[in-house]
């Protein structure tokens, strides 16, 4: 089954404790992206990747890191999480960046206390 | 910079009736794509419909159709014969054609309630 898999689905952590949210897709998509969703703000792009070893900042990249060492994986790293990073995070992938619909993961609800 | 505006934070419709969700966008590009995504309580993001800007014909997917007005930069979603399962957050989204490296821009969303 074609899918984007995010883990974990829920995560509660404390300020400053490094964490990684994993994202993997099995559709051989070139394009992958991370979004955060906050009430009243919709979805905002954090980082995206056009292909292996090619990443770029979205609208809200501060406090996040990403890497794309393999085509299928695109982890999101929070080196020192803060409470303002409490949010719902989505990973997405597509065949190309503009004319193919995004396939979304099921989301990761992150709480930073 | 491109922006997407959904002016209705919440909408309500009676089951079996029709509802229209509004979306406007701002861009200087002539080629782009527009999307409507649905997010039910399960959190899953589901593509409802998409429209290429160069196509004059409005996209339709079963009970879902759009009214695309390129000159007015308007992209509304019409849901006909509303069903209880249509209750969800709906997001309008925009992306350039071959442009700014694929930044899909979302509106803030409209929460749709369906009354039985």
Coordinates of N, CA and C in Angstrom, one line a residue, chain B residues 43-111:
Chain B
X43 N -7.6 13.5 11.5 CA -6.4 14.3 11.2 C -5.8 14.1 9.8
X44 N -6.3 13.0 9.1 CA -5.7 12.7 7.8 C -6.0 13.8 6.8
X45 N -5.1 14.2 6.0 CA -5.3 15.2 5.0 C -5.6 14.5 3.7
X46 N -6.8 14.9 3.1 CA -7.3 14.2 2.0 C -7.5 15.2 0.9
X47 N -7.0 14.9 -0.3 CA -7.2 15.8 -1.4 C -8.6 15.7 -1.9
X48 N -9.3 16.8 -2.1 CA -10.7 16.8 -2.5 C -10.7 17.1 -4.0
X49 N -10.0 18.1 -4.5 CA -10.1 18.5 -5.8 C -9.0 19.5 -6.1
X50 N -8.6 19.5 -7.4 CA -7.5 20.4 -7.8 C -7.8 21.1 -9.1
X51 N -7.2 22.2 -9.4 CA -7.5 23.0 -10.6 C -6.2 23.6 -11.1
X52 N -6.0 23.4 -12.4 CA -4.9 24.0 -13.0 C -5.3 25.4 -13.5
X53 N -4.5 26.4 -13.3 CA -4.9 27.8 -13.6 C -5.1 28.0 -15.1
X54 N -4.4 27.2 -16.0 CA -4.6 27.4 -17.4 C -5.8 26.8 -18.0
X55 N -6.5 26.0 -17.2 CA -7.8 25.4 -17.6 C -8.9 26.3 -17.2
X56 N -9.7 26.6 -18.2 CA -10.9 27.5 -17.9 C -12.0 26.7 -17.3
X57 N -12.1 25.4 -17.6 CA -13.2 24.6 -17.1 C -13.0 24.3 -15.7
X58 N -14.1 24.5 -14.9 CA -14.1 24.2 -13.5 C -14.0 22.7 -13.2
X59 N -13.1 22.4 -12.2 CA -12.9 21.0 -11.9 C -14.2 20.5 -11.1
X60 N -14.4 19.2 -11.3 CA -15.6 18.5 -10.6 C -15.2 17.1 -10.2
X61 N -15.5 16.8 -9.0 CA -15.3 15.4 -8.5 C -16.5 15.0 -7.7
X62 N -17.4 14.3 -8.4 CA -18.7 13.8 -7.8 C -19.5 15.0 -7.2
X63 N -19.7 15.0 -5.9 CA -20.5 16.1 -5.3 C -19.7 17.4 -5.1
X64 N -18.4 17.4 -5.4 CA -17.6 18.5 -5.1 C -17.2 19.2 -6.5
X65 N -17.4 20.5 -6.5 CA -17.0 21.3 -7.7 C -16.5 22.6 -7.2
X66 N -15.7 23.2 -8.1 CA -15.2 24.5 -7.8 C -15.7 25.6 -8.8
X67 N -15.6 26.8 -8.3 CA -15.9 28.0 -9.1 C -14.6 28.8 -9.2
X68 N -13.9 28.6 -10.3 CA -12.6 29.2 -10.4 C -12.7 30.5 -11.2
X69 N -12.4 31.6 -10.6 CA -12.5 32.9 -11.3 C -11.1 33.5 -11.3
X70 N -10.3 33.2 -12.4 CA -8.9 33.6 -12.4 C -8.7 35.1 -12.3
X71 N -9.5 35.9 -12.9 CA -9.3 37.3 -12.9 C -9.6 37.9 -11.5
X72 N -10.5 37.3 -10.8 CA -10.9 37.7 -9.5 C -10.0 37.0 -8.4
X73 N -9.2 36.0 -8.9 CA -8.4 35.2 -7.9 C -9.2 34.6 -6.8
X74 N -10.2 33.9 -7.3 CA -11.2 33.3 -6.4 C -11.3 31.8 -6.8
X75 N -11.4 31.0 -5.7 CA -11.4 29.5 -5.9 C -12.3 28.9 -4.9
X76 N -13.6 29.0 -5.1 CA -14.6 28.5 -4.1 C -14.9 27.0 -4.3
X77 N -15.2 26.3 -3.2 CA -15.6 24.9 -3.3 C -17.1 24.8 -3.0
X78 N -17.8 24.1 -3.9 CA -19.2 23.8 -3.6 C -19.4 22.3 -3.3
X79 N -20.1 22.1 -2.2 CA -20.4 20.7 -1.9 C -21.9 20.5 -2.0
X80 N -22.3 19.7 -2.9 CA -23.7 19.4 -3.1 C -24.2 18.2 -2.3
X81 N -25.5 18.2 -2.0 CA -26.1 17.0 -1.3 C -25.2 16.7 -0.1
X82 N -24.9 17.6 0.8 CA -24.0 17.4 1.9 C -24.4 16.2 2.7
X83 N -23.3 15.5 3.1 CA -23.5 14.3 4.0 C -22.7 14.5 5.3
X84 N -23.1 13.7 6.3 CA -22.5 13.9 7.6 C -21.0 13.7 7.6
X85 N -20.6 12.8 6.7 CA -19.2 12.6 6.5 C -18.4 13.7 5.9
X86 N -19.1 14.7 5.4 CA -18.4 15.9 4.9 C -17.9 16.8 6.0
X87 N -18.4 16.6 7.2 CA -18.0 17.5 8.3 C -16.4 17.3 8.5
X88 N -15.7 18.5 8.5 CA -14.3 18.5 8.5 C -13.8 19.9 8.4
X89 N -12.4 20.0 8.6 CA -11.7 21.2 8.2 C -11.4 21.2 6.7
X90 N -11.6 22.3 6.0 CA -11.3 22.3 4.6 C -10.2 23.4 4.4
X91 N -9.2 23.0 3.7 CA -8.1 23.9 3.4 C -7.9 24.2 1.9
X92 N -7.8 25.4 1.6 CA -7.5 25.8 0.2 C -6.0 26.0 0.1
X93 N -5.4 25.6 -1.0 CA -3.9 25.6 -1.1 C -3.5 26.0 -2.5
X94 N -2.4 26.6 -2.6 CA -1.9 27.2 -3.9 C -0.4 26.8 -4.1
X95 N 0.0 26.5 -5.3 CA 1.4 26.4 -5.6 C 1.7 26.8 -7.0
X96 N 2.9 27.4 -7.2 CA 3.3 27.8 -8.5 C 3.5 26.7 -9.4
X97 N 3.4 27.0 -10.7 CA 3.8 26.0 -11.7 C 5.3 26.2 -12.0
X98 N 6.1 25.2 -11.6 CA 7.6 25.3 -11.8 C 8.2 26.5 -11.2
X99 N 7.6 27.0 -10.2 CA 8.1 28.3 -9.6 C 9.0 28.1 -8.4
X100 N 8.5 28.6 -7.3 CA 9.4 28.7 -6.1 C 9.7 27.4 -5.4
X101 N 10.2 26.5 -6.1 CA 10.6 25.2 -5.5 C 9.6 24.5 -4.7
X102 N 8.3 24.7 -5.0 CA 7.3 23.8 -4.4 C 6.8 24.2 -3.1
X103 N 6.7 25.4 -2.8 CA 6.1 25.8 -1.5 C 4.6 25.8 -1.6
X104 N 4.0 24.8 -1.1 CA 2.5 24.8 -1.2 C 2.0 25.6 0.0
X105 N 1.2 26.6 -0.4 CA 0.7 27.6 0.6 C -0.7 27.3 0.9
X106 N -1.0 27.2 2.2 CA -2.3 26.9 2.7 C -3.0 28.1 3.2
X107 N -4.4 28.1 3.1 CA -5.2 29.0 3.9 C -5.3 28.5 5.3
X108 N -6.0 29.3 6.1 CA -6.1 29.0 7.5 C -7.2 28.0 7.8
X109 N -8.0 27.7 6.8 CA -9.0 26.6 7.0 C -10.4 27.1 7.3
X110 N -11.4 26.3 6.9 CA -12.8 26.5 7.3 C -13.3 25.3 7.9
X111 N -13.9 25.4 9.1 CA -14.5 24.2 9.7 C -15.9 24.1 9.3

